[in-house]
C-alpha cells in the first residue's frame, strides 16, 4: 500500500524585531547581525511575508508543516515570540515540527539559555539525549521526522552549522527503530 503525505516545508522565516534588533542587547554579535540585517538584507527578509506564507500553506491543505531553521534573525526572545504568534494558524490546525537554524542558536549565551527551545521545543517530539537533539516527532500518520540540530554558536562575524558526534552516534538507532 502506498502512503501519500503532503508536507509544507519552509526554511528561513528570519523574523526580525526591526528596528529594535541591533541595539537592545549591547552585545557585539547581535548588534552586528542586526546592523547587517538593516543595512544589507532588510528587503530580502520582510516580516510581512510570514502571514502570507501561513495563508498560502493553509490553502494548500498539507498533512503537516516542517520548518527547518531560522525562525529569527538574531535569536531575540521578541523575535521567537512574534514568529510563534504568526505561525499559530498553522500549528492550531496541522502537526508542525521545527528545527533550529544557525540564526536561532546564534551565540553561546543563547545556547546556554536554551532560548530557541523555550519557544519551540513543544514542536520537537521525544528525545533521549540531554541536549534534546536528535528528536523524533510524528508529523503525519505513518511519518516521523528526526530533527538534528546543526547550529553552532560562533564568533562575532559568522553563523554556521555541523552535526555533533553525539547526534551522529544516536542517528543509526533512531533510523532503525522508526523504519
mmCIF file of C-alpha atoms in Angstrom:
data_model
loop_
_atom_site.group_PDB
_atom_site.id
_atom_site.type_symbol
_atom_site.label_atom_id
_atom_site.label_comp_id
_atom_site.label_asym_id
_atom_site.label_seq_id
_atom_site.Cartn_x
_atom_site.Cartn_y
_atom_site.Cartn_z
ATOM 1 C CA UNK A 1 0.000 0.000 0.000
ATOM 2 C CA UNK A 2 1.319 3.429 -0.959
ATOM 3 C CA UNK A 3 1.302 6.166 1.648
ATOM 4 C CA UNK A 4 0.799 9.655 0.233
ATOM 5 C CA UNK A 5 1.718 12.520 2.550
ATOM 6 C CA UNK A 6 1.888 16.198 1.664
ATOM 7 C CA UNK A 7 4.220 18.302 3.779
ATOM 8 C CA UNK A 8 4.771 22.039 3.636
ATOM 9 C CA UNK A 9 8.401 22.896 4.349
ATOM 10 C CA UNK A 10 9.992 26.274 4.888
ATOM 11 C CA UNK A 11 13.446 27.354 5.879
ATOM 12 C CA UNK A 12 14.435 30.915 6.573
ATOM 13 C CA UNK A 13 11.424 32.579 8.182
ATOM 14 C CA UNK A 14 14.013 35.006 9.632
ATOM 15 C CA UNK A 15 11.556 37.013 11.674
ATOM 16 C CA UNK A 16 13.232 40.235 12.756
ATOM 17 C CA UNK A 17 12.435 42.641 15.551
ATOM 18 C CA UNK A 18 13.446 45.602 13.374
ATOM 19 C CA UNK A 19 14.040 48.349 14.316
ATOM 20 C CA UNK A 20 14.850 47.017 17.780
ATOM 21 C CA UNK A 21 17.172 44.212 16.671
ATOM 22 C CA UNK A 22 20.622 45.749 16.629
ATOM 23 C CA UNK A 23 20.911 47.775 19.779
ATOM 24 C CA UNK A 24 18.926 46.475 22.769
ATOM 25 C CA UNK A 25 21.304 43.710 23.787
ATOM 26 C CA UNK A 26 24.576 45.645 23.918
ATOM 27 C CA UNK A 27 26.369 42.526 22.666
ATOM 28 C CA UNK A 28 28.659 42.568 19.640
ATOM 29 C CA UNK A 29 27.239 39.711 17.544
ATOM 30 C CA UNK A 30 23.524 40.635 17.788
ATOM 31 C CA UNK A 31 24.451 44.270 17.172
ATOM 32 C CA UNK A 32 26.465 43.420 14.042
ATOM 33 C CA UNK A 33 23.831 40.945 12.869
ATOM 34 C CA UNK A 34 21.058 43.465 13.363
ATOM 35 C CA UNK A 35 23.007 46.184 11.577
ATOM 36 C CA UNK A 36 23.710 43.781 8.695
ATOM 37 C CA UNK A 37 20.013 42.956 8.541
ATOM 38 C CA UNK A 38 19.022 46.624 8.476
ATOM 39 C CA UNK A 39 21.644 47.809 6.035
ATOM 40 C CA UNK A 40 22.103 44.896 3.641
ATOM 41 C CA UNK A 41 19.349 42.284 3.913
ATOM 42 C CA UNK A 42 16.278 44.198 5.072
ATOM 43 C CA UNK A 43 14.443 43.945 1.765
ATOM 44 C CA UNK A 44 15.019 40.194 1.498
ATOM 45 C CA UNK A 45 13.508 39.420 4.898
ATOM 46 C CA UNK A 46 10.186 41.153 5.118
ATOM 47 C CA UNK A 47 8.146 40.299 8.193
ATOM 48 C CA UNK A 48 5.014 40.917 6.148
ATOM 49 C CA UNK A 49 5.794 37.743 4.185
ATOM 50 C CA UNK A 50 5.218 35.391 7.126
ATOM 51 C CA UNK A 51 1.434 35.905 7.352
ATOM 52 C CA UNK A 52 1.251 35.470 3.561
ATOM 53 C CA UNK A 53 3.240 32.244 3.813
ATOM 54 C CA UNK A 54 0.930 30.941 6.543
ATOM 55 C CA UNK A 55 -2.129 31.774 4.444
ATOM 56 C CA UNK A 56 -0.643 30.064 1.379
ATOM 57 C CA UNK A 57 0.288 26.916 3.317
ATOM 58 C CA UNK A 58 -3.231 26.645 4.746
ATOM 59 C CA UNK A 59 -4.686 26.986 1.234
ATOM 60 C CA UNK A 60 -2.550 24.023 0.097
ATOM 61 C CA UNK A 61 -4.031 21.776 2.828
ATOM 62 C CA UNK A 62 -0.868 19.814 3.656
ATOM 63 C CA UNK A 63 -0.813 16.955 6.148
ATOM 64 C CA UNK A 64 1.882 18.661 8.222
ATOM 65 C CA UNK A 65 4.377 21.512 8.372
ATOM 66 C CA UNK A 66 8.149 21.272 8.691
ATOM 67 C CA UNK A 67 10.150 24.421 9.453
ATOM 68 C CA UNK A 68 13.858 23.795 9.097
ATOM 69 C CA UNK A 69 15.515 26.713 10.737
ATOM 70 C CA UNK A 70 15.977 30.391 11.087
ATOM 71 C CA UNK A 71 12.763 31.397 12.760
ATOM 72 C CA UNK A 72 14.627 34.537 13.869
ATOM 73 C CA UNK A 73 17.409 36.773 12.605
ATOM 74 C CA UNK A 74 19.331 37.310 15.852
ATOM 75 C CA UNK A 75 17.748 34.884 18.361
ATOM 76 C CA UNK A 76 15.964 37.524 20.429
ATOM 77 C CA UNK A 77 13.079 36.400 22.647
ATOM 78 C CA UNK A 78 10.876 39.009 20.952
ATOM 79 C CA UNK A 79 11.606 37.536 17.529
ATOM 80 C CA UNK A 80 10.814 33.999 18.655
ATOM 81 C CA UNK A 81 7.619 35.082 20.422
ATOM 82 C CA UNK A 82 6.355 37.021 17.402
ATOM 83 C CA UNK A 83 7.284 34.261 14.932
ATOM 84 C CA UNK A 84 5.431 31.752 17.102
ATOM 85 C CA UNK A 85 2.399 34.035 17.247
ATOM 86 C CA UNK A 86 2.363 34.434 13.459
ATOM 87 C CA UNK A 87 2.684 30.655 12.954
ATOM 88 C CA UNK A 88 -0.249 29.944 15.295
ATOM 89 C CA UNK A 89 -2.830 29.427 12.498
ATOM 90 C CA UNK A 90 -0.615 26.589 11.212
ATOM 91 C CA UNK A 91 0.065 24.731 14.440
ATOM 92 C CA UNK A 92 -3.530 25.098 15.604
ATOM 93 C CA UNK A 93 -4.671 23.169 12.509
ATOM 94 C CA UNK A 94 -1.731 20.978 11.486
ATOM 95 C CA UNK A 95 1.066 18.934 13.021
ATOM 96 C CA UNK A 96 4.202 21.065 12.953
ATOM 97 C CA UNK A 97 7.872 20.276 13.529
ATOM 98 C CA UNK A 98 10.560 22.937 13.876
ATOM 99 C CA UNK A 99 14.321 22.510 13.734
ATOM 100 C CA UNK A 100 16.636 25.359 14.718
ATOM 101 C CA UNK A 101 18.817 27.132 12.196
ATOM 102 C CA UNK A 102 22.098 28.980 12.556
ATOM 103 C CA UNK A 103 20.345 32.259 13.421
ATOM 104 C CA UNK A 104 18.210 30.583 16.102
ATOM 105 C CA UNK A 105 21.159 29.494 18.229
ATOM 106 C CA UNK A 106 23.312 32.475 17.406
ATOM 107 C CA UNK A 107 25.631 32.854 20.399
ATOM 108 C CA UNK A 108 26.889 30.681 23.278
ATOM 109 C CA UNK A 109 24.646 32.675 25.647
ATOM 110 C CA UNK A 110 21.554 31.905 23.562
ATOM 111 C CA UNK A 111 22.540 28.234 23.526
ATOM 112 C CA UNK A 112 23.096 28.106 27.311
ATOM 113 C CA UNK A 113 19.775 29.840 27.937
ATOM 114 C CA UNK A 114 18.045 27.411 25.522
ATOM 115 C CA UNK A 115 16.196 30.438 24.192
ATOM 116 C CA UNK A 116 15.026 28.744 20.979
ATOM 117 C CA UNK A 117 13.847 25.654 22.864
ATOM 118 C CA UNK A 118 11.859 27.775 25.347
ATOM 119 C CA UNK A 119 9.727 28.947 22.431
ATOM 120 C CA UNK A 120 9.662 25.903 20.130
ATOM 121 C CA UNK A 121 10.562 22.667 21.988
ATOM 122 C CA UNK A 122 6.897 21.658 22.027
ATOM 123 C CA UNK A 123 7.259 21.126 18.255
ATOM 124 C CA UNK A 124 10.175 18.719 18.690
ATOM 125 C CA UNK A 125 8.766 15.455 19.962
ATOM 126 C CA UNK A 126 10.769 12.951 22.005
ATOM 127 C CA UNK A 127 14.491 12.789 22.675
ATOM 128 C CA UNK A 128 16.575 10.607 24.935
ATOM 129 C CA UNK A 129 19.545 12.979 24.721
ATOM 130 C CA UNK A 130 20.317 15.582 27.372
ATOM 131 C CA UNK A 131 20.670 18.232 24.662
ATOM 132 C CA UNK A 132 17.223 17.436 23.232
ATOM 133 C CA UNK A 133 18.749 16.511 19.865
ATOM 134 C CA UNK A 134 18.198 14.482 17.875
ATOM 135 C CA UNK A 135 14.487 14.245 18.471
ATOM 136 C CA UNK A 136 11.724 12.203 16.867
ATOM 137 C CA UNK A 137 8.351 13.723 16.091
ATOM 138 C CA UNK A 138 5.323 12.399 14.263
ATOM 139 C CA UNK A 139 4.305 14.855 11.573
ATOM 140 C CA UNK A 140 1.666 12.809 9.749
ATOM 141 C CA UNK A 141 0.181 9.339 10.060
ATOM 142 C CA UNK A 142 2.990 6.887 9.417
ATOM 143 C CA UNK A 143 5.610 9.640 9.040
ATOM 144 C CA UNK A 144 8.170 10.737 11.624
ATOM 145 C CA UNK A 145 10.811 13.435 11.430
ATOM 146 C CA UNK A 146 14.169 13.039 13.061
ATOM 147 C CA UNK A 147 15.341 16.512 13.994
ATOM 148 C CA UNK A 148 19.052 17.241 14.181
ATOM 149 C CA UNK A 149 20.495 20.475 15.480
ATOM 150 C CA UNK A 150 23.307 21.710 13.252
ATOM 151 C CA UNK A 151 23.538 25.152 14.874
ATOM 152 C CA UNK A 152 26.927 26.079 16.253
ATOM 153 C CA UNK A 153 27.267 29.337 18.188
ATOM 154 C CA UNK A 154 30.203 31.024 16.523
ATOM 155 C CA UNK A 155 32.352 34.132 16.722
ATOM 156 C CA UNK A 156 31.216 37.657 16.063
ATOM 157 C CA UNK A 157 31.076 37.511 12.260
ATOM 158 C CA UNK A 158 29.816 34.022 11.499
ATOM 159 C CA UNK A 159 26.972 31.604 11.941
ATOM 160 C CA UNK A 160 27.178 28.073 10.573
ATOM 161 C CA UNK A 161 26.445 24.512 11.480
ATOM 162 C CA UNK A 162 27.711 20.992 11.936
ATOM 163 C CA UNK A 163 26.100 17.812 13.254
ATOM 164 C CA UNK A 164 27.677 16.861 16.588
ATOM 165 C CA UNK A 165 29.287 13.476 17.134
ATOM 166 C CA UNK A 166 26.715 12.783 19.868
ATOM 167 C CA UNK A 167 23.857 13.245 17.403
ATOM 168 C CA UNK A 168 25.582 11.167 14.736
ATOM 169 C CA UNK A 169 26.005 8.288 17.196
ATOM 170 C CA UNK A 170 22.274 8.412 18.001
ATOM 171 C CA UNK A 171 21.110 8.530 14.402
ATOM 172 C CA UNK A 172 21.515 4.850 13.321
ATOM 173 C CA UNK A 173 19.447 3.617 16.279
ATOM 174 C CA UNK A 174 16.723 6.204 15.593
ATOM 175 C CA UNK A 175 16.589 5.365 11.890
ATOM 176 C CA UNK A 176 16.373 1.636 12.628
ATOM 177 C CA UNK A 177 13.764 1.965 15.375
ATOM 178 C CA UNK A 178 11.499 4.153 13.216
ATOM 179 C CA UNK A 179 11.913 2.352 9.882
#
